[in-house]
């Protein structure tokens, strides 16, 4: 399914924070989540690496900056309905992650395939 960016206005942003060492099947979980979002036709997804962080599953931050387990932030944007459908489909794989949802104001459309939408 082709991703499309809705027109400027109110959209829903799903943010998922996990460790970069999380695996699902044979791939990194963050990669699998982006692939799933793309297959479901969601408007967009971005993965960002955190420098350091901790949460309920990783209270021990010594030694600082281990090679594995650094935070990864996955942001997925679309309508509230599409985000709800996505979360219903992947919720079991991220049940121990920090997951937030917020309404955002999109100010300009994205450029897709070299042309403004």
mmCIF file with all atom_site columns, N, CA and C in Angstrom, residues 17-92:
data_model
loop_
_atom_site.group_PDB
_atom_site.id
_atom_site.type_symbol
_atom_site.label_atom_id
_atom_site.label_alt_id
_atom_site.label_comp_id
_atom_site.label_asym_id
_atom_site.label_entity_id
_atom_site.label_seq_id
_atom_site.pdbx_PDB_ins_code
_atom_site.Cartn_x
_atom_site.Cartn_y
_atom_site.Cartn_z
_atom_site.occupancy
_atom_site.B_iso_or_equiv
_atom_site.pdbx_formal_charge
_atom_site.auth_seq_id
_atom_site.auth_comp_id
_atom_site.auth_asym_id
_atom_site.auth_atom_id
_atom_site.pdbx_PDB_model_num
ATOM 1   N N  . UNK A 1 17 ? 8.900  4.023   22.387 1.00 0.00 ? 17 UNK A N  1
ATOM 2   C CA . UNK A 1 17 ? 10.296 4.049   22.819 1.00 0.00 ? 17 UNK A CA 1
ATOM 3   C C  . UNK A 1 17 ? 10.667 2.658   23.318 1.00 0.00 ? 17 UNK A C  1
ATOM 4   N N  . UNK A 1 18 ? 11.684 2.080   22.674 1.00 0.00 ? 18 UNK A N  1
ATOM 5   C CA . UNK A 1 18 ? 12.168 0.742   23.016 1.00 0.00 ? 18 UNK A CA 1
ATOM 6   C C  . UNK A 1 18 ? 13.691 0.760   22.991 1.00 0.00 ? 18 UNK A C  1
ATOM 7   N N  . UNK A 1 19 ? 14.307 -0.328  23.418 1.00 0.00 ? 19 UNK A N  1
ATOM 8   C CA . UNK A 1 19 ? 15.747 -0.471  23.294 1.00 0.00 ? 19 UNK A CA 1
ATOM 9   C C  . UNK A 1 19 ? 16.106 -0.960  21.902 1.00 0.00 ? 19 UNK A C  1
ATOM 10  N N  . UNK A 1 20 ? 17.264 -0.531  21.403 1.00 0.00 ? 20 UNK A N  1
ATOM 11  C CA . UNK A 1 20 ? 17.669 -0.932  20.051 1.00 0.00 ? 20 UNK A CA 1
ATOM 12  C C  . UNK A 1 20 ? 18.050 -2.404  19.969 1.00 0.00 ? 20 UNK A C  1
ATOM 13  N N  . UNK A 1 21 ? 18.099 -3.082  21.117 1.00 0.00 ? 21 UNK A N  1
ATOM 14  C CA . UNK A 1 21 ? 18.426 -4.505  21.124 1.00 0.00 ? 21 UNK A CA 1
ATOM 15  C C  . UNK A 1 21 ? 17.195 -5.404  21.066 1.00 0.00 ? 21 UNK A C  1
ATOM 16  N N  . UNK A 1 22 ? 16.001 -4.814  20.963 1.00 0.00 ? 22 UNK A N  1
ATOM 17  C CA . UNK A 1 22 ? 14.769 -5.596  20.898 1.00 0.00 ? 22 UNK A CA 1
ATOM 18  C C  . UNK A 1 22 ? 14.640 -6.232  19.517 1.00 0.00 ? 22 UNK A C  1
ATOM 19  N N  . UNK A 1 23 ? 14.398 -7.527  19.499 1.00 0.00 ? 23 UNK A N  1
ATOM 20  C CA . UNK A 1 23 ? 14.284 -8.296  18.256 1.00 0.00 ? 23 UNK A CA 1
ATOM 21  C C  . UNK A 1 23 ? 12.876 -8.853  18.146 1.00 0.00 ? 23 UNK A C  1
ATOM 22  N N  . UNK A 1 24 ? 12.351 -8.862  16.933 1.00 0.00 ? 24 UNK A N  1
ATOM 23  C CA . UNK A 1 24 ? 11.072 -9.503  16.646 1.00 0.00 ? 24 UNK A CA 1
ATOM 24  C C  . UNK A 1 24 ? 11.293 -10.389 15.430 1.00 0.00 ? 24 UNK A C  1
ATOM 25  N N  . UNK A 1 25 ? 11.177 -11.692 15.619 1.00 0.00 ? 25 UNK A N  1
ATOM 26  C CA . UNK A 1 25 ? 11.507 -12.611 14.530 1.00 0.00 ? 25 UNK A CA 1
ATOM 27  C C  . UNK A 1 25 ? 13.005 -12.598 14.315 1.00 0.00 ? 25 UNK A C  1
ATOM 28  N N  . UNK A 1 26 ? 13.416 -12.211 13.122 1.00 0.00 ? 26 UNK A N  1
ATOM 29  C CA . UNK A 1 26 ? 14.843 -12.172 12.813 1.00 0.00 ? 26 UNK A CA 1
ATOM 30  C C  . UNK A 1 26 ? 15.371 -10.750 12.607 1.00 0.00 ? 26 UNK A C  1
ATOM 31  N N  . UNK A 1 27 ? 14.538 -9.742  12.863 1.00 0.00 ? 27 UNK A N  1
ATOM 32  C CA . UNK A 1 27 ? 14.933 -8.350  12.638 1.00 0.00 ? 27 UNK A CA 1
ATOM 33  C C  . UNK A 1 27 ? 14.751 -7.519  13.892 1.00 0.00 ? 27 UNK A C  1
ATOM 34  N N  . UNK A 1 28 ? 15.369 -6.348  13.892 1.00 0.00 ? 28 UNK A N  1
ATOM 35  C CA . UNK A 1 28 ? 15.168 -5.401  14.982 1.00 0.00 ? 28 UNK A CA 1
ATOM 36  C C  . UNK A 1 28 ? 13.694 -5.004  15.031 1.00 0.00 ? 28 UNK A C  1
ATOM 37  N N  . UNK A 1 29 ? 13.150 -4.909  16.248 1.00 0.00 ? 29 UNK A N  1
ATOM 38  C CA . UNK A 1 29 ? 11.732 -4.577  16.402 1.00 0.00 ? 29 UNK A CA 1
ATOM 39  C C  . UNK A 1 29 ? 11.398 -3.239  15.763 1.00 0.00 ? 29 UNK A C  1
ATOM 40  N N  . UNK A 1 30 ? 12.271 -2.238  15.883 1.00 0.00 ? 30 UNK A N  1
ATOM 41  C CA . UNK A 1 30 ? 11.959 -0.935  15.291 1.00 0.00 ? 30 UNK A CA 1
ATOM 42  C C  . UNK A 1 30 ? 11.833 -1.034  13.769 1.00 0.00 ? 30 UNK A C  1
ATOM 43  N N  . UNK A 1 31 ? 12.638 -1.884  13.141 1.00 0.00 ? 31 UNK A N  1
ATOM 44  C CA . UNK A 1 31 ? 12.510 -2.075  11.689 1.00 0.00 ? 31 UNK A CA 1
ATOM 45  C C  . UNK A 1 31 ? 11.183 -2.744  11.354 1.00 0.00 ? 31 UNK A C  1
ATOM 46  N N  . UNK A 1 32 ? 10.808 -3.749  12.114 1.00 0.00 ? 32 UNK A N  1
ATOM 47  C CA . UNK A 1 32 ? 9.553  -4.458  11.879 1.00 0.00 ? 32 UNK A CA 1
ATOM 48  C C  . UNK A 1 32 ? 8.352  -3.531  12.045 1.00 0.00 ? 32 UNK A C  1
ATOM 49  N N  . UNK A 1 33 ? 8.410  -2.629  13.010 1.00 0.00 ? 33 UNK A N  1
ATOM 50  C CA . UNK A 1 33 ? 7.304  -1.689  13.207 1.00 0.00 ? 33 UNK A CA 1
ATOM 51  C C  . UNK A 1 33 ? 7.159  -0.737  12.022 1.00 0.00 ? 33 UNK A C  1
ATOM 52  N N  . UNK A 1 34 ? 8.270  -0.254  11.501 1.00 0.00 ? 34 UNK A N  1
ATOM 53  C CA . UNK A 1 34 ? 8.210  0.642   10.334 1.00 0.00 ? 34 UNK A CA 1
ATOM 54  C C  . UNK A 1 34 ? 7.683  -0.108  9.112  1.00 0.00 ? 34 UNK A C  1
ATOM 55  N N  . UNK A 1 35 ? 8.135  -1.334  8.921  1.00 0.00 ? 35 UNK A N  1
ATOM 56  C CA . UNK A 1 35 ? 7.647  -2.144  7.796  1.00 0.00 ? 35 UNK A CA 1
ATOM 57  C C  . UNK A 1 35 ? 6.137  -2.370  7.933  1.00 0.00 ? 35 UNK A C  1
ATOM 58  N N  . UNK A 1 36 ? 5.686  -2.683  9.143  1.00 0.00 ? 36 UNK A N  1
ATOM 59  C CA . UNK A 1 36 ? 4.250  -2.906  9.374  1.00 0.00 ? 36 UNK A CA 1
ATOM 60  C C  . UNK A 1 36 ? 3.449  -1.634  9.095  1.00 0.00 ? 36 UNK A C  1
ATOM 61  N N  . UNK A 1 37 ? 3.967  -0.481  9.523  1.00 0.00 ? 37 UNK A N  1
ATOM 62  C CA . UNK A 1 37 ? 3.277  0.788   9.261  1.00 0.00 ? 37 UNK A CA 1
ATOM 63  C C  . UNK A 1 37 ? 3.185  1.060   7.763  1.00 0.00 ? 37 UNK A C  1
ATOM 64  N N  . UNK A 1 38 ? 4.256  0.780   7.049  1.00 0.00 ? 38 UNK A N  1
ATOM 65  C CA . UNK A 1 38 ? 4.263  0.982   5.598  1.00 0.00 ? 38 UNK A CA 1
ATOM 66  C C  . UNK A 1 38 ? 3.257  0.053   4.917  1.00 0.00 ? 38 UNK A C  1
ATOM 67  N N  . UNK A 1 39 ? 3.270  -1.212  5.315  1.00 0.00 ? 39 UNK A N  1
ATOM 68  C CA . UNK A 1 39 ? 2.334  -2.177  4.721  1.00 0.00 ? 39 UNK A CA 1
ATOM 69  C C  . UNK A 1 39 ? 0.881  -1.792  4.972  1.00 0.00 ? 39 UNK A C  1
ATOM 70  N N  . UNK A 1 40 ? 0.614  -1.174  6.120  1.00 0.00 ? 40 UNK A N  1
ATOM 71  C CA . UNK A 1 40 ? -0.751 -0.762  6.446  1.00 0.00 ? 40 UNK A CA 1
ATOM 72  C C  . UNK A 1 40 ? -1.107 0.585   5.818  1.00 0.00 ? 40 UNK A C  1
ATOM 73  N N  . UNK A 1 41 ? -0.145 1.184   5.103  1.00 0.00 ? 41 UNK A N  1
ATOM 74  C CA . UNK A 1 41 ? -0.418 2.427   4.385  1.00 0.00 ? 41 UNK A CA 1
ATOM 75  C C  . UNK A 1 41 ? -0.457 3.671   5.248  1.00 0.00 ? 41 UNK A C  1
ATOM 76  N N  . UNK A 1 42 ? 0.189  3.643   6.417  1.00 0.00 ? 42 UNK A N  1
ATOM 77  C CA . UNK A 1 42 ? 0.199  4.830   7.256  1.00 0.00 ? 42 UNK A CA 1
ATOM 78  C C  . UNK A 1 42 ? 1.022  5.927   6.591  1.00 0.00 ? 42 UNK A C  1
ATOM 79  N N  . UNK A 1 43 ? 0.735  7.163   6.940  1.00 0.00 ? 43 UNK A N  1
ATOM 80  C CA . UNK A 1 43 ? 1.306  8.311   6.233  1.00 0.00 ? 43 UNK A CA 1
ATOM 81  C C  . UNK A 1 43 ? 2.814  8.418   6.359  1.00 0.00 ? 43 UNK A C  1
ATOM 82  N N  . UNK A 1 44 ? 3.369  8.115   7.537  1.00 0.00 ? 44 UNK A N  1
ATOM 83  C CA . UNK A 1 44 ? 4.811  8.256   7.682  1.00 0.00 ? 44 UNK A CA 1
ATOM 84  C C  . UNK A 1 44 ? 5.323  7.659   8.968  1.00 0.00 ? 44 UNK A C  1
ATOM 85  N N  . UNK A 1 45 ? 6.600  7.286   8.952  1.00 0.00 ? 45 UNK A N  1
ATOM 86  C CA . UNK A 1 45 ? 7.262  6.737   10.138 1.00 0.00 ? 45 UNK A CA 1
ATOM 87  C C  . UNK A 1 45 ? 8.720  7.169   10.120 1.00 0.00 ? 45 UNK A C  1
ATOM 88  N N  . UNK A 1 46 ? 9.255  7.448   11.300 1.00 0.00 ? 46 UNK A N  1
ATOM 89  C CA . UNK A 1 46 ? 10.645 7.834   11.457 1.00 0.00 ? 46 UNK A CA 1
ATOM 90  C C  . UNK A 1 46 ? 11.207 7.129   12.683 1.00 0.00 ? 46 UNK A C  1
ATOM 91  N N  . UNK A 1 47 ? 12.452 6.676   12.592 1.00 0.00 ? 47 UNK A N  1
ATOM 92  C CA . UNK A 1 47 ? 13.141 6.072   13.727 1.00 0.00 ? 47 UNK A CA 1
ATOM 93  C C  . UNK A 1 47 ? 14.330 6.966   14.075 1.00 0.00 ? 47 UNK A C  1
ATOM 94  N N  . UNK A 1 48 ? 14.444 7.288   15.374 1.00 0.00 ? 48 UNK A N  1
ATOM 95  C CA . UNK A 1 48 ? 15.556 8.102   15.859 1.00 0.00 ? 48 UNK A CA 1
ATOM 96  C C  . UNK A 1 48 ? 16.261 7.351   16.983 1.00 0.00 ? 48 UNK A C  1
ATOM 97  N N  . UNK A 1 49 ? 17.560 7.467   17.040 1.00 0.00 ? 49 UNK A N  1
ATOM 98  C CA . UNK A 1 49 ? 18.340 6.827   18.102 1.00 0.00 ? 49 UNK A CA 1
ATOM 99  C C  . UNK A 1 49 ? 18.571 7.821   19.228 1.00 0.00 ? 49 UNK A C  1
ATOM 100 N N  . UNK A 1 50 ? 18.339 7.364   20.444 1.00 0.00 ? 50 UNK A N  1
ATOM 101 C CA . UNK A 1 50 ? 18.632 8.161   21.628 1.00 0.00 ? 50 UNK A CA 1
ATOM 102 C C  . UNK A 1 50 ? 20.065 7.932   22.056 1.00 0.00 ? 50 UNK A C  1
ATOM 103 N N  . UNK A 1 51 ? 20.631 8.881   22.742 1.00 0.00 ? 51 UNK A N  1
ATOM 104 C CA . UNK A 1 51 ? 22.005 8.770   23.213 1.00 0.00 ? 51 UNK A CA 1
ATOM 105 C C  . UNK A 1 51 ? 22.061 7.922   24.471 1.00 0.00 ? 51 UNK A C  1
ATOM 106 N N  . UNK A 1 52 ? 21.171 8.197   25.415 1.00 0.00 ? 52 UNK A N  1
ATOM 107 C CA . UNK A 1 52 ? 21.110 7.441   26.657 1.00 0.00 ? 52 UNK A CA 1
ATOM 108 C C  . UNK A 1 52 ? 19.705 7.590   27.227 1.00 0.00 ? 52 UNK A C  1
ATOM 109 N N  . UNK A 1 53 ? 19.268 6.600   27.962 1.00 0.00 ? 53 UNK A N  1
ATOM 110 C CA . UNK A 1 53 ? 17.957 6.666   28.580 1.00 0.00 ? 53 UNK A CA 1
ATOM 111 C C  . UNK A 1 53 ? 17.730 5.454   29.456 1.00 0.00 ? 53 UNK A C  1
ATOM 112 N N  . UNK A 1 54 ? 16.665 5.507   30.241 1.00 0.00 ? 54 UNK A N  1
ATOM 113 C CA . UNK A 1 54 ? 16.289 4.351   31.045 1.00 0.00 ? 54 UNK A CA 1
ATOM 114 C C  . UNK A 1 54 ? 14.790 4.364   31.245 1.00 0.00 ? 54 UNK A C  1
ATOM 115 N N  . UNK A 1 55 ? 14.263 3.241   31.623 1.00 0.00 ? 55 UNK A N  1
ATOM 116 C CA . UNK A 1 55 ? 12.853 3.080   31.909 1.00 0.00 ? 55 UNK A CA 1
ATOM 117 C C  . UNK A 1 55 ? 12.678 1.869   32.803 1.00 0.00 ? 55 UNK A C  1
ATOM 118 N N  . UNK A 1 56 ? 11.456 1.428   33.009 1.00 0.00 ? 56 UNK A N  1
ATOM 119 C CA . UNK A 1 56 ? 11.204 0.311   33.913 1.00 0.00 ? 56 UNK A CA 1
ATOM 120 C C  . UNK A 1 56 ? 11.988 -0.951  33.562 1.00 0.00 ? 56 UNK A C  1
ATOM 121 N N  . UNK A 1 57 ? 12.236 -1.189  32.281 1.00 0.00 ? 57 UNK A N  1
ATOM 122 C CA . UNK A 1 57 ? 12.935 -2.411  31.867 1.00 0.00 ? 57 UNK A CA 1
ATOM 123 C C  . UNK A 1 57 ? 14.448 -2.256  31.893 1.00 0.00 ? 57 UNK A C  1
ATOM 124 N N  . UNK A 1 58 ? 14.948 -1.044  32.113 1.00 0.00 ? 58 UNK A N  1
ATOM 125 C CA . UNK A 1 58 ? 16.406 -0.834  32.069 1.00 0.00 ? 58 UNK A CA 1
ATOM 126 C C  . UNK A 1 58 ? 16.832 0.206   33.088 1.00 0.00 ? 58 UNK A C  1
ATOM 127 N N  . UNK A 1 59 ? 16.623 -0.075  34.360 1.00 0.00 ? 59 UNK A N  1
ATOM 128 C CA . UNK A 1 59 ? 16.969 0.869   35.431 1.00 0.00 ? 59 UNK A CA 1
ATOM 129 C C  . UNK A 1 59 ? 18.475 1.027   35.616 1.00 0.00 ? 59 UNK A C  1
ATOM 130 N N  . UNK A 1 60 ? 19.254 0.007   35.292 1.00 0.00 ? 60 UNK A N  1
ATOM 131 C CA . UNK A 1 60 ? 20.704 0.057   35.494 1.00 0.00 ? 60 UNK A CA 1
ATOM 132 C C  . UNK A 1 60 ? 21.342 0.802   34.330 1.00 0.00 ? 60 UNK A C  1
ATOM 133 N N  . UNK A 1 61 ? 21.865 1.994   34.598 1.00 0.00 ? 61 UNK A N  1
ATOM 134 C CA . UNK A 1 61 ? 22.498 2.754   33.515 1.00 0.00 ? 61 UNK A CA 1
ATOM 135 C C  . UNK A 1 61 ? 24.018 2.713   33.629 1.00 0.00 ? 61 UNK A C  1
ATOM 136 N N  . UNK A 1 62 ? 24.540 1.798   34.430 1.00 0.00 ? 62 UNK A N  1
ATOM 137 C CA . UNK A 1 62 ? 25.985 1.590   34.512 1.00 0.00 ? 62 UNK A CA 1
ATOM 138 C C  . UNK A 1 62 ? 26.341 0.309   33.790 1.00 0.00 ? 62 UNK A C  1
ATOM 139 N N  . UNK A 1 63 ? 27.308 0.209   32.964 1.00 0.00 ? 63 UNK A N  1
ATOM 140 C CA . UNK A 1 63 ? 28.109 1.353   32.544 1.00 0.00 ? 63 UNK A CA 1
ATOM 141 C C  . UNK A 1 63 ? 27.314 2.218   31.566 1.00 0.00 ? 63 UNK A C  1
ATOM 142 N N  . UNK A 1 64 ? 27.574 3.486   31.584 1.00 0.00 ? 64 UNK A N  1
ATOM 143 C CA . UNK A 1 64 ? 26.865 4.400   30.689 1.00 0.00 ? 64 UNK A CA 1
ATOM 144 C C  . UNK A 1 64 ? 27.139 4.049   29.234 1.00 0.00 ? 64 UNK A C  1
ATOM 145 N N  . UNK A 1 65 ? 26.159 4.226   28.434 1.00 0.00 ? 65 UNK A N  1
ATOM 146 C CA . UNK A 1 65 ? 26.235 4.017   26.998 1.00 0.00 ? 65 UNK A CA 1
ATOM 147 C C  . UNK A 1 65 ? 26.739 2.631   26.584 1.00 0.00 ? 65 UNK A C  1
ATOM 148 N N  . UNK A 1 66 ? 26.040 1.596   26.988 1.00 0.00 ? 66 UNK A N  1
ATOM 149 C CA . UNK A 1 66 ? 26.423 0.273   26.504 1.00 0.00 ? 66 UNK A CA 1
ATOM 150 C C  . UNK A 1 66 ? 26.207 0.201   24.990 1.00 0.00 ? 66 UNK A C  1
ATOM 151 N N  . UNK A 1 67 ? 26.858 -0.754  24.355 1.00 0.00 ? 67 UNK A N  1
ATOM 152 C CA . UNK A 1 67 ? 26.730 -0.867  22.900 1.00 0.00 ? 67 UNK A CA 1
ATOM 153 C C  . UNK A 1 67 ? 25.339 -1.303  22.476 1.00 0.00 ? 67 UNK A C  1
ATOM 154 N N  . UNK A 1 68 ? 24.616 -2.004  23.338 1.00 0.00 ? 68 UNK A N  1
ATOM 155 C CA . UNK A 1 68 ? 23.255 -2.444  23.019 1.00 0.00 ? 68 UNK A CA 1
ATOM 156 C C  . UNK A 1 68 ? 22.291 -1.877  24.051 1.00 0.00 ? 68 UNK A C  1
ATOM 157 N N  . UNK A 1 69 ? 21.052 -1.780  23.691 1.00 0.00 ? 69 UNK A N  1
ATOM 158 C CA . UNK A 1 69 ? 20.040 -1.330  24.614 1.00 0.00 ? 69 UNK A CA 1
ATOM 159 C C  . UNK A 1 69 ? 19.834 0.166   24.660 1.00 0.00 ? 69 UNK A C  1
ATOM 160 N N  . UNK A 1 70 ? 20.429 0.890   23.731 1.00 0.00 ? 70 UNK A N  1
ATOM 161 C CA . UNK A 1 70 ? 20.194 2.332   23.677 1.00 0.00 ? 70 UNK A CA 1
ATOM 162 C C  . UNK A 1 70 ? 18.762 2.587   23.234 1.00 0.00 ? 70 UNK A C  1
ATOM 163 N N  . UNK A 1 71 ? 18.198 3.726   23.654 1.00 0.00 ? 71 UNK A N  1
ATOM 164 C CA . UNK A 1 71 ? 16.813 3.992   23.284 1.00 0.00 ? 71 UNK A CA 1
ATOM 165 C C  . UNK A 1 71 ? 16.642 4.252   21.789 1.00 0.00 ? 71 UNK A C  1
ATOM 166 N N  . UNK A 1 72 ? 15.528 3.769   21.274 1.00 0.00 ? 72 UNK A N  1
ATOM 167 C CA . UNK A 1 72 ? 15.120 4.034   19.899 1.00 0.00 ? 72 UNK A CA 1
ATOM 168 C C  . UNK A 1 72 ? 13.709 4.594   19.970 1.00 0.00 ? 72 UNK A C  1
ATOM 169 N N  . UNK A 1 73 ? 13.481 5.713   19.284 1.00 0.00 ? 73 UNK A N  1
ATOM 170 C CA . UNK A 1 73 ? 12.171 6.362   19.272 1.00 0.00 ? 73 UNK A CA 1
ATOM 171 C C  . UNK A 1 73 ? 11.584 6.192   17.889 1.00 0.00 ? 73 UNK A C  1
ATOM 172 N N  . UNK A 1 74 ? 10.422 5.561   17.824 1.00 0.00 ? 74 UNK A N  1
ATOM 173 C CA . UNK A 1 74 ? 9.721  5.372   16.561 1.00 0.00 ? 74 UNK A CA 1
ATOM 174 C C  . UNK A 1 74 ? 8.519  6.296   16.572 1.00 0.00 ? 74 UNK A C  1
ATOM 175 N N  . UNK A 1 75 ? 8.419  7.176   15.594 1.00 0.00 ? 75 UNK A N  1
ATOM 176 C CA . UNK A 1 75 ? 7.262  8.061   15.482 1.00 0.00 ? 75 UNK A CA 1
ATOM 177 C C  . UNK A 1 75 ? 6.512  7.707   14.209 1.00 0.00 ? 75 UNK A C  1
ATOM 178 N N  . UNK A 1 76 ? 5.196  7.548   14.362 1.00 0.00 ? 76 UNK A N  1
ATOM 179 C CA . UNK A 1 76 ? 4.328  7.194   13.239 1.00 0.00 ? 76 UNK A CA 1
ATOM 180 C C  . UNK A 1 76 ? 3.181  8.184   13.235 1.00 0.00 ? 76 UNK A C  1
ATOM 181 N N  . UNK A 1 77 ? 2.869  8.717   12.060 1.00 0.00 ? 77 UNK A N  1
ATOM 182 C CA . UNK A 1 77 ? 1.837  9.752   11.968 1.00 0.00 ? 77 UNK A CA 1
ATOM 183 C C  . UNK A 1 77 ? 0.760  9.355   10.969 1.00 0.00 ? 77 UNK A C  1
ATOM 184 N N  . UNK A 1 78 ? -0.479 9.645   11.323 1.00 0.00 ? 78 UNK A N  1
ATOM 185 C CA . UNK A 1 78 ? -1.626 9.438   10.442 1.00 0.00 ? 78 UNK A CA 1
ATOM 186 C C  . UNK A 1 78 ? -2.866 9.918   11.180 1.00 0.00 ? 78 UNK A C  1
ATOM 187 N N  . UNK A 1 79 ? -4.023 9.581   10.660 1.00 0.00 ? 79 UNK A N  1
ATOM 188 C CA . UNK A 1 79 ? -5.277 9.916   11.338 1.00 0.00 ? 79 UNK A CA 1
ATOM 189 C C  . UNK A 1 79 ? -5.397 9.096   12.619 1.00 0.00 ? 79 UNK A C  1
ATOM 190 N N  . UNK A 1 80 ? -6.218 9.548   13.542 1.00 0.00 ? 80 UNK A N  1
ATOM 191 C CA . UNK A 1 80 ? -6.437 8.827   14.794 1.00 0.00 ? 80 UNK A CA 1
ATOM 192 C C  . UNK A 1 80 ? -6.949 7.417   14.527 1.00 0.00 ? 80 UNK A C  1
ATOM 193 N N  . UNK A 1 81 ? -7.817 7.280   13.557 1.00 0.00 ? 81 UNK A N  1
ATOM 194 C CA . UNK A 1 81 ? -8.377 5.964   13.220 1.00 0.00 ? 81 UNK A CA 1
ATOM 195 C C  . UNK A 1 81 ? -7.289 5.002   12.725 1.00 0.00 ? 81 UNK A C  1
ATOM 196 N N  . UNK A 1 82 ? -6.439 5.473   11.819 1.00 0.00 ? 82 UNK A N  1
ATOM 197 C CA . UNK A 1 82 ? -5.380 4.610   11.283 1.00 0.00 ? 82 UNK A CA 1
ATOM 198 C C  . UNK A 1 82 ? -4.349 4.261   12.363 1.00 0.00 ? 82 UNK A C  1
ATOM 199 N N  . UNK A 1 83 ? -4.046 5.197   13.249 1.00 0.00 ? 83 UNK A N  1
ATOM 200 C CA . UNK A 1 83 ? -3.111 4.924   14.350 1.00 0.00 ? 83 UNK A CA 1
ATOM 201 C C  . UNK A 1 83 ? -3.715 3.877   15.285 1.00 0.00 ? 83 UNK A C  1
ATOM 202 N N  . UNK A 1 84 ? -4.998 3.985   15.574 1.00 0.00 ? 84 UNK A N  1
ATOM 203 C CA . UNK A 1 84 ? -5.674 2.986   16.428 1.00 0.00 ? 84 UNK A CA 1
ATOM 204 C C  . UNK A 1 84 ? -5.630 1.603   15.797 1.00 0.00 ? 84 UNK A C  1
ATOM 205 N N  . UNK A 1 85 ? -5.868 1.530   14.501 1.00 0.00 ? 85 UNK A N  1
ATOM 206 C CA . UNK A 1 85 ? -5.806 0.244   13.796 1.00 0.00 ? 85 UNK A CA 1
ATOM 207 C C  . UNK A 1 85 ? -4.396 -0.340  13.856 1.00 0.00 ? 85 UNK A C  1
ATOM 208 N N  . UNK A 1 86 ? -3.399 0.513   13.670 1.00 0.00 ? 86 UNK A N  1
ATOM 209 C CA . UNK A 1 86 ? -2.012 0.054   13.724 1.00 0.00 ? 86 UNK A CA 1
ATOM 210 C C  . UNK A 1 86 ? -1.669 -0.472  15.115 1.00 0.00 ? 86 UNK A C  1
ATOM 211 N N  . UNK A 1 87 ? -2.049 0.286   16.144 1.00 0.00 ? 87 UNK A N  1
ATOM 212 C CA . UNK A 1 87 ? -1.743 -0.135  17.504 1.00 0.00 ? 87 UNK A CA 1
ATOM 213 C C  . UNK A 1 87 ? -2.432 -1.455  17.839 1.00 0.00 ? 87 UNK A C  1
ATOM 214 N N  . UNK A 1 88 ? -3.646 -1.625  17.369 1.00 0.00 ? 88 UNK A N  1
ATOM 215 C CA . UNK A 1 88 ? -4.354 -2.892  17.600 1.00 0.00 ? 88 UNK A CA 1
ATOM 216 C C  . UNK A 1 88 ? -3.605 -4.056  16.954 1.00 0.00 ? 88 UNK A C  1
ATOM 217 N N  . UNK A 1 89 ? -2.979 -3.801  15.814 1.00 0.00 ? 89 UNK A N  1
ATOM 218 C CA . UNK A 1 89 ? -2.268 -4.860  15.092 1.00 0.00 ? 89 UNK A CA 1
ATOM 219 C C  . UNK A 1 89 ? -0.921 -5.203  15.726 1.00 0.00 ? 89 UNK A C  1
ATOM 220 N N  . UNK A 1 90 ? -0.245 -4.230  16.318 1.00 0.00 ? 90 UNK A N  1
ATOM 221 C CA . UNK A 1 90 ? 1.115  -4.465  16.827 1.00 0.00 ? 90 UNK A CA 1
ATOM 222 C C  . UNK A 1 90 ? 1.228  -4.372  18.345 1.00 0.00 ? 90 UNK A C  1
ATOM 223 N N  . UNK A 1 91 ? 0.157  -4.076  19.019 1.00 0.00 ? 91 UNK A N  1
ATOM 224 C CA . UNK A 1 91 ? 0.184  -3.824  20.458 1.00 0.00 ? 91 UNK A CA 1
ATOM 225 C C  . UNK A 1 91 ? 0.857  -4.897  21.280 1.00 0.00 ? 91 UNK A C  1
ATOM 226 N N  . UNK A 1 92 ? 0.660  -6.164  20.926 1.00 0.00 ? 92 UNK A N  1
ATOM 227 C CA . UNK A 1 92 ? 1.279  -7.243  21.699 1.00 0.00 ? 92 UNK A CA 1
ATOM 228 C C  . UNK A 1 92 ? 2.797  -7.226  21.604 1.00 0.00 ? 92 UNK A C  1
#
